[in-house]
PDB file of N, CA, C and O in Angstrom:
ATOM      1  N   MET A   1       0.845  -1.167   0.000  1.00 56.00           N
ATOM      2  CA  MET A   1       0.000   0.000   0.000  1.00 56.00           C
ATOM      3  C   MET A   1       0.896   1.238   0.000  1.00 56.00           C
ATOM      4  O   MET A   1       1.821   1.335   0.793  1.00 56.00           O
ATOM      5  N   SER A   2       0.626   2.159  -0.890  1.00 65.00           N
ATOM      6  CA  SER A   2       1.470   3.342  -0.994  1.00 65.00           C
ATOM      7  C   SER A   2       0.944   4.442  -0.086  1.00 65.00           C
ATOM      8  O   SER A   2      -0.245   4.537   0.210  1.00 65.00           O
ATOM      9  N   ASP A   3       1.858   5.298   0.322  1.00 65.00           N
ATOM     10  CA  ASP A   3       1.517   6.440   1.180  1.00 65.00           C
ATOM     11  C   ASP A   3       1.270   7.648   0.273  1.00 65.00           C
ATOM     12  O   ASP A   3       2.179   8.116  -0.403  1.00 65.00           O
ATOM     13  N   ASN A   4       0.049   8.186   0.255  1.00 74.00           N
ATOM     14  CA  ASN A   4      -0.290   9.292  -0.634  1.00 74.00           C
ATOM     15  C   ASN A   4       0.033  10.655  -0.050  1.00 74.00           C
ATOM     16  O   ASN A   4      -0.049  11.649  -0.751  1.00 74.00           O
ATOM     17  N   SER A   5       0.354  10.746   1.225  1.00 73.00           N
ATOM     18  CA  SER A   5       0.672  12.046   1.816  1.00 73.00           C
ATOM     19  C   SER A   5       2.095  12.442   1.442  1.00 73.00           C
ATOM     20  O   SER A   5       2.988  11.615   1.384  1.00 73.00           O
ATOM     21  N   VAL A   6       2.280  13.721   1.181  1.00 66.00           N
ATOM     22  CA  VAL A   6       3.586  14.236   0.791  1.00 66.00           C
ATOM     23  C   VAL A   6       4.185  14.965   1.976  1.00 66.00           C
ATOM     24  O   VAL A   6       3.550  15.837   2.570  1.00 66.00           O
ATOM     25  N   ASP A   7       5.401  14.596   2.305  1.00 61.00           N
ATOM     26  CA  ASP A   7       6.096  15.247   3.405  1.00 61.00           C
ATOM     27  C   ASP A   7       6.722  16.537   2.891  1.00 61.00           C
ATOM     28  O   ASP A   7       7.615  16.496   2.042  1.00 61.00           O
ATOM     29  N   PRO A   8       6.272  17.723   3.390  1.00 54.00           N
ATOM     30  CA  PRO A   8       6.833  18.981   2.871  1.00 54.00           C
ATOM     31  C   PRO A   8       8.301  19.169   3.214  1.00 54.00           C
ATOM     32  O   PRO A   8       8.971  19.997   2.618  1.00 54.00           O
ATOM     33  N   SER A   9       8.815  18.403   4.156  1.00 55.00           N
ATOM     34  CA  SER A   9      10.239  18.538   4.470  1.00 55.00           C
ATOM     35  C   SER A   9      11.091  17.601   3.612  1.00 55.00           C
ATOM     36  O   SER A   9      12.280  17.468   3.835  1.00 55.00           O
ATOM     37  N   GLY A  10      10.476  16.958   2.622  1.00 64.00           N
ATOM     38  CA  GLY A  10      11.192  16.020   1.763  1.00 64.00           C
ATOM     39  C   GLY A  10      12.306  16.686   0.983  1.00 64.00           C
ATOM     40  O   GLY A  10      13.370  16.107   0.804  1.00 64.00           O
ATOM     41  N   ASN A  11      12.098  17.886   0.511  1.00 70.00           N
ATOM     42  CA  ASN A  11      13.174  18.627  -0.133  1.00 70.00           C
ATOM     43  C   ASN A  11      13.000  20.115   0.182  1.00 70.00           C
ATOM     44  O   ASN A  11      11.944  20.547   0.635  1.00 70.00           O
ATOM     45  N   THR A  12      14.005  20.872  -0.056  1.00 76.00           N
ATOM     46  CA  THR A  12      14.008  22.282   0.333  1.00 76.00           C
ATOM     47  C   THR A  12      12.952  23.086  -0.413  1.00 76.00           C
ATOM     48  O   THR A  12      12.258  23.912   0.185  1.00 76.00           O
ATOM     49  N   GLU A  13      12.775  22.830  -1.684  1.00 77.00           N
ATOM     50  CA  GLU A  13      11.811  23.600  -2.472  1.00 77.00           C
ATOM     51  C   GLU A  13      10.377  23.356  -1.981  1.00 77.00           C
ATOM     52  O   GLU A  13       9.596  24.295  -1.816  1.00 77.00           O
ATOM     53  N   ALA A  14      10.039  22.109  -1.699  1.00 71.00           N
ATOM     54  CA  ALA A  14       8.699  21.800  -1.199  1.00 71.00           C
ATOM     55  C   ALA A  14       8.489  22.401   0.187  1.00 71.00           C
ATOM     56  O   ALA A  14       7.405  22.890   0.510  1.00 71.00           O
ATOM     57  N   PHE A  15       9.508  22.369   1.018  1.00 71.00           N
ATOM     58  CA  PHE A  15       9.384  22.925   2.363  1.00 71.00           C
ATOM     59  C   PHE A  15       9.196  24.440   2.314  1.00 71.00           C
ATOM     60  O   PHE A  15       8.364  24.996   3.032  1.00 71.00           O
ATOM     61  N   ARG A  16       9.938  25.122   1.456  1.00 75.00           N
ATOM     62  CA  ARG A  16       9.776  26.574   1.327  1.00 75.00           C
ATOM     63  C   ARG A  16       8.384  26.927   0.818  1.00 75.00           C
ATOM     64  O   ARG A  16       7.758  27.875   1.300  1.00 75.00           O
ATOM     65  N   ALA A  17       7.872  26.175  -0.133  1.00 75.00           N
ATOM     66  CA  ALA A  17       6.519  26.417  -0.638  1.00 75.00           C
ATOM     67  C   ALA A  17       5.497  26.174   0.466  1.00 75.00           C
ATOM     68  O   ALA A  17       4.514  26.900   0.601  1.00 75.00           O
ATOM     69  N   PHE A  18       5.724  25.148   1.289  1.00 72.00           N
ATOM     70  CA  PHE A  18       4.809  24.839   2.385  1.00 72.00           C
ATOM     71  C   PHE A  18       4.798  25.956   3.426  1.00 72.00           C
ATOM     72  O   PHE A  18       3.739  26.383   3.870  1.00 72.00           O
ATOM     73  N   THR A  19       5.962  26.482   3.788  1.00 73.00           N
ATOM     74  CA  THR A  19       6.017  27.515   4.822  1.00 73.00           C
ATOM     75  C   THR A  19       5.524  28.855   4.312  1.00 73.00           C
ATOM     76  O   THR A  19       4.953  29.630   5.063  1.00 73.00           O
ATOM     77  N   GLN A  20       5.700  29.155   3.032  1.00 74.00           N
ATOM     78  CA  GLN A  20       5.244  30.435   2.484  1.00 74.00           C
ATOM     79  C   GLN A  20       3.737  30.456   2.274  1.00 74.00           C
ATOM     80  O   GLN A  20       3.132  31.513   2.247  1.00 74.00           O
ATOM     81  N   ASN A  21       3.104  29.315   2.144  1.00 69.00           N
ATOM     82  CA  ASN A  21       1.670  29.246   1.903  1.00 69.00           C
ATOM     83  C   ASN A  21       0.894  28.904   3.169  1.00 69.00           C
ATOM     84  O   ASN A  21      -0.269  28.525   3.086  1.00 69.00           O
ATOM     85  N   ALA A  22       1.518  29.022   4.320  1.00 61.00           N
ATOM     86  CA  ALA A  22       0.831  28.723   5.566  1.00 61.00           C
ATOM     87  C   ALA A  22      -0.293  29.733   5.786  1.00 61.00           C
ATOM     88  O   ALA A  22      -0.135  30.919   5.486  1.00 61.00           O
ATOM     89  N   PRO A  23      -1.448  29.288   6.281  1.00 68.00           N
ATOM     90  CA  PRO A  23      -2.563  30.229   6.504  1.00 68.00           C
ATOM     91  C   PRO A  23      -2.206  31.260   7.576  1.00 68.00           C
ATOM     92  O   PRO A  23      -1.613  30.926   8.592  1.00 68.00           O
ATOM     93  N   GLU A  24      -2.577  32.497   7.291  1.00 72.00           N
ATOM     94  CA  GLU A  24      -2.283  33.575   8.233  1.00 72.00           C
ATOM     95  C   GLU A  24      -3.424  33.728   9.223  1.00 72.00           C
ATOM     96  O   GLU A  24      -4.575  33.453   8.904  1.00 72.00           O
ATOM     97  N   GLU A  25      -3.097  34.173  10.419  1.00 75.00           N
ATOM     98  CA  GLU A  25      -4.118  34.408  11.431  1.00 75.00           C
ATOM     99  C   GLU A  25      -4.877  35.686  11.097  1.00 75.00           C
ATOM    100  O   GLU A  25      -4.311  36.631  10.556  1.00 75.00           O
ATOM    101  N   PRO A  26      -6.160  35.733  11.411  1.00 78.00           N
ATOM    102  CA  PRO A  26      -6.915  36.970  11.144  1.00 78.00           C
ATOM    103  C   PRO A  26      -6.400  38.115  12.002  1.00 78.00           C
ATOM    104  O   PRO A  26      -5.892  37.909  13.103  1.00 78.00           O
ATOM    105  N   ALA A  27      -6.549  39.322  11.484  1.00 77.00           N
ATOM    106  CA  ALA A  27      -6.077  40.498  12.206  1.00 77.00           C
ATOM    107  C   ALA A  27      -6.898  40.706  13.472  1.00 77.00           C
ATOM    108  O   ALA A  27      -8.096  40.428  13.506  1.00 77.00           O
ATOM    109  N   ALA A  28      -6.241  41.172  14.500  1.00 79.00           N
ATOM    110  CA  ALA A  28      -6.931  41.434  15.760  1.00 79.00           C
ATOM    111  C   ALA A  28      -7.882  42.618  15.603  1.00 79.00           C
ATOM    112  O   ALA A  28      -7.616  43.549  14.847  1.00 79.00           O
ATOM    113  N   ALA A  29      -8.970  42.565  16.329  1.00 84.00           N
ATOM    114  CA  ALA A  29      -9.948  43.645  16.268  1.00 84.00           C
ATOM    115  C   ALA A  29      -9.358  44.915  16.887  1.00 84.00           C
ATOM    116  O   ALA A  29      -8.594  44.858  17.844  1.00 84.00           O
ATOM    117  N   SER A  30      -9.730  46.050  16.342  1.00 90.00           N
ATOM    118  CA  SER A  30      -9.242  47.320  16.836  1.00 90.00           C
ATOM    119  C   SER A  30      -9.887  47.649  18.181  1.00 90.00           C
ATOM    120  O   SER A  30     -11.082  47.454  18.370  1.00 90.00           O
ATOM    121  N   LYS A  31      -9.097  48.159  19.100  1.00 91.00           N
ATOM    122  CA  LYS A  31      -9.600  48.526  20.421  1.00 91.00           C
ATOM    123  C   LYS A  31      -9.967  50.006  20.503  1.00 91.00           C
ATOM    124  O   LYS A  31     -10.361  50.484  21.554  1.00 91.00           O
ATOM    125  N   THR A  32      -9.843  50.726  19.410  1.00 93.00           N
ATOM    126  CA  THR A  32     -10.124  52.154  19.411  1.00 93.00           C
ATOM    127  C   THR A  32     -11.550  52.486  19.832  1.00 93.00           C
ATOM    128  O   THR A  32     -11.742  53.376  20.670  1.00 93.00           O
ATOM    129  N   PRO A  33     -12.578  51.806  19.317  1.00 93.00           N
ATOM    130  CA  PRO A  33     -13.943  52.129  19.755  1.00 93.00           C
ATOM    131  C   PRO A  33     -14.148  51.910  21.255  1.00 93.00           C
ATOM    132  O   PRO A  33     -14.829  52.690  21.914  1.00 93.00           O
ATOM    133  N   LEU A  34     -13.541  50.872  21.786  1.00 94.00           N
ATOM    134  CA  LEU A  34     -13.651  50.601  23.219  1.00 94.00           C
ATOM    135  C   LEU A  34     -12.992  51.714  24.036  1.00 94.00           C
ATOM    136  O   LEU A  34     -13.559  52.209  25.016  1.00 94.00           O
ATOM    137  N   ILE A  35     -11.823  52.144  23.619  1.00 95.00           N
ATOM    138  CA  ILE A  35     -11.110  53.207  24.329  1.00 95.00           C
ATOM    139  C   ILE A  35     -11.897  54.512  24.267  1.00 95.00           C
ATOM    140  O   ILE A  35     -12.025  55.228  25.267  1.00 95.00           O
ATOM    141  N   LEU A  36     -12.450  54.832  23.088  1.00 96.00           N
ATOM    142  CA  LEU A  36     -13.243  56.061  22.952  1.00 96.00           C
ATOM    143  C   LEU A  36     -14.502  55.998  23.821  1.00 96.00           C
ATOM    144  O   LEU A  36     -14.887  57.005  24.430  1.00 96.00           O
ATOM    145  N   GLY A  37     -15.138  54.848  23.889  1.00 97.00           N
ATOM    146  CA  GLY A  37     -16.330  54.688  24.727  1.00 97.00           C
ATOM    147  C   GLY A  37     -16.021  54.872  26.201  1.00 97.00           C
ATOM    148  O   GLY A  37     -16.752  55.568  26.918  1.00 97.00           O
ATOM    149  N   VAL A  38     -14.942  54.271  26.663  1.00 97.00           N
ATOM    150  CA  VAL A  38     -14.552  54.405  28.066  1.00 97.00           C
ATOM    151  C   VAL A  38     -14.185  55.851  28.378  1.00 97.00           C
ATOM    152  O   VAL A  38     -14.560  56.384  29.433  1.00 97.00           O
ATOM    153  N   ALA A  39     -13.474  56.518  27.483  1.00 97.00           N
ATOM    154  CA  ALA A  39     -13.095  57.912  27.702  1.00 97.00           C
ATOM    155  C   ALA A  39     -14.331  58.808  27.756  1.00 97.00           C
ATOM    156  O   ALA A  39     -14.417  59.716  28.597  1.00 97.00           O
ATOM    157  N   THR A  40     -15.306  58.547  26.889  1.00 98.00           N
ATOM    158  CA  THR A  40     -16.540  59.340  26.882  1.00 98.00           C
ATOM    159  C   THR A  40     -17.303  59.171  28.186  1.00 98.00           C
ATOM    160  O   THR A  40     -17.775  60.148  28.779  1.00 98.00           O
ATOM    161  N   VAL A  41     -17.426  57.945  28.646  1.00 97.00           N
ATOM    162  CA  VAL A  41     -18.117  57.688  29.913  1.00 97.00           C
ATOM    163  C   VAL A  41     -17.385  58.373  31.062  1.00 97.00           C
ATOM    164  O   VAL A  41     -18.024  58.965  31.946  1.00 97.00           O
ATOM    165  N   ALA A  42     -16.060  58.338  31.059  1.00 98.00           N
ATOM    166  CA  ALA A  42     -15.294  58.977  32.121  1.00 98.00           C
ATOM    167  C   ALA A  42     -15.513  60.488  32.119  1.00 98.00           C
ATOM    168  O   ALA A  42     -15.695  61.095  33.188  1.00 98.00           O
ATOM    169  N   VAL A  43     -15.518  61.117  30.959  1.00 98.00           N
ATOM    170  CA  VAL A  43     -15.728  62.567  30.869  1.00 98.00           C
ATOM    171  C   VAL A  43     -17.125  62.921  31.365  1.00 98.00           C
ATOM    172  O   VAL A  43     -17.307  63.893  32.112  1.00 98.00           O
ATOM    173  N   VAL A  44     -18.130  62.138  30.982  1.00 98.00           N
ATOM    174  CA  VAL A  44     -19.495  62.402  31.419  1.00 98.00           C
ATOM    175  C   VAL A  44     -19.617  62.252  32.929  1.00 98.00           C
ATOM    176  O   VAL A  44     -20.255  63.078  33.597  1.00 98.00           O
ATOM    177  N   LEU A  45     -18.989  61.234  33.493  1.00 98.00           N
ATOM    178  CA  LEU A  45     -19.051  61.049  34.950  1.00 98.00           C
ATOM    179  C   LEU A  45     -18.360  62.191  35.693  1.00 98.00           C
ATOM    180  O   LEU A  45     -18.873  62.678  36.707  1.00 98.00           O
ATOM    181  N   VAL A  46     -17.216  62.631  35.208  1.00 97.00           N
ATOM    182  CA  VAL A  46     -16.500  63.734  35.853  1.00 97.00           C
ATOM    183  C   VAL A  46     -17.349  65.012  35.754  1.00 97.00           C
ATOM    184  O   VAL A  46     -17.464  65.780  36.736  1.00 97.00           O
ATOM    185  N   ALA A  47     -17.955  65.254  34.610  1.00 97.00           N
ATOM    186  CA  ALA A  47     -18.808  66.441  34.448  1.00 97.00           C
ATOM    187  C   ALA A  47     -20.024  66.367  35.375  1.00 97.00           C
ATOM    188  O   ALA A  47     -20.409  67.364  35.980  1.00 97.00           O
ATOM    189  N   LEU A  48     -20.621  65.197  35.508  1.00 97.00           N
ATOM    190  CA  LEU A  48     -21.770  65.022  36.394  1.00 97.00           C
ATOM    191  C   LEU A  48     -21.390  65.256  37.856  1.00 97.00           C
ATOM    192  O   LEU A  48     -22.098  65.953  38.591  1.00 97.00           O
ATOM    193  N   ILE A  49     -20.266  64.709  38.270  1.00 96.00           N
ATOM    194  CA  ILE A  49     -19.813  64.904  39.650  1.00 96.00           C
ATOM    195  C   ILE A  49     -19.487  66.375  39.913  1.00 96.00           C
ATOM    196  O   ILE A  49     -19.848  66.921  40.970  1.00 96.00           O
ATOM    197  N   ALA A  50     -18.843  67.039  38.957  1.00 96.00           N
ATOM    198  CA  ALA A  50     -18.532  68.464  39.124  1.00 96.00           C
ATOM    199  C   ALA A  50     -19.823  69.286  39.187  1.00 96.00           C
ATOM    200  O   ALA A  50     -19.929  70.200  39.994  1.00 96.00           O
ATOM    201  N   TRP A  51     -20.804  68.966  38.359  1.00 95.00           N
ATOM    202  CA  TRP A  51     -22.079  69.697  38.348  1.00 95.00           C
ATOM    203  C   TRP A  51     -22.808  69.499  39.679  1.00 95.00           C
ATOM    204  O   TRP A  51     -23.361  70.460  40.232  1.00 95.00           O
ATOM    205  N   LEU A  52     -22.796  68.274  40.205  1.00 95.00           N
ATOM    206  CA  LEU A  52     -23.452  68.022  41.489  1.00 95.00           C
ATOM    207  C   LEU A  52     -22.717  68.695  42.650  1.00 95.00           C
ATOM    208  O   LEU A  52     -23.335  69.203  43.580  1.00 95.00           O
ATOM    209  N   ALA A  53     -21.378  68.732  42.590  1.00 94.00           N
ATOM    210  CA  ALA A  53     -20.601  69.326  43.673  1.00 94.00           C
ATOM    211  C   ALA A  53     -20.720  70.845  43.651  1.00 94.00           C
ATOM    212  O   ALA A  53     -20.743  71.486  44.733  1.00 94.00           O
ATOM    213  N   LEU A  54     -20.790  71.462  42.492  1.00 93.00           N
ATOM    214  CA  LEU A  54     -20.835  72.907  42.408  1.00 93.00           C
ATOM    215  C   LEU A  54     -22.278  73.459  42.360  1.00 93.00           C
ATOM    216  O   LEU A  54     -22.477  74.678  42.502  1.00 93.00           O
ATOM    217  N   GLY A  55     -23.252  72.584  42.157  1.00 81.00           N
ATOM    218  CA  GLY A  55     -24.631  73.039  42.001  1.00 81.00           C
ATOM    219  C   GLY A  55     -25.363  73.149  43.259  1.00 81.00           C
ATOM    220  O   GLY A  55     -25.509  73.482  44.279  1.00 81.00           O
TER     221      GLY A  55
END
């Protein structure tokens, strides 16, 4: 019975082709919207506390 799987380390050319065609991981999601949301909430809370303290 023959083995149909090809070992990519069998020769240098096949190994280089195997490593260059490896699937890439998806890009990480941007954290900018989260940071902007937290900053907005912080500004609103500080403004509310200042308004209550001075009012």
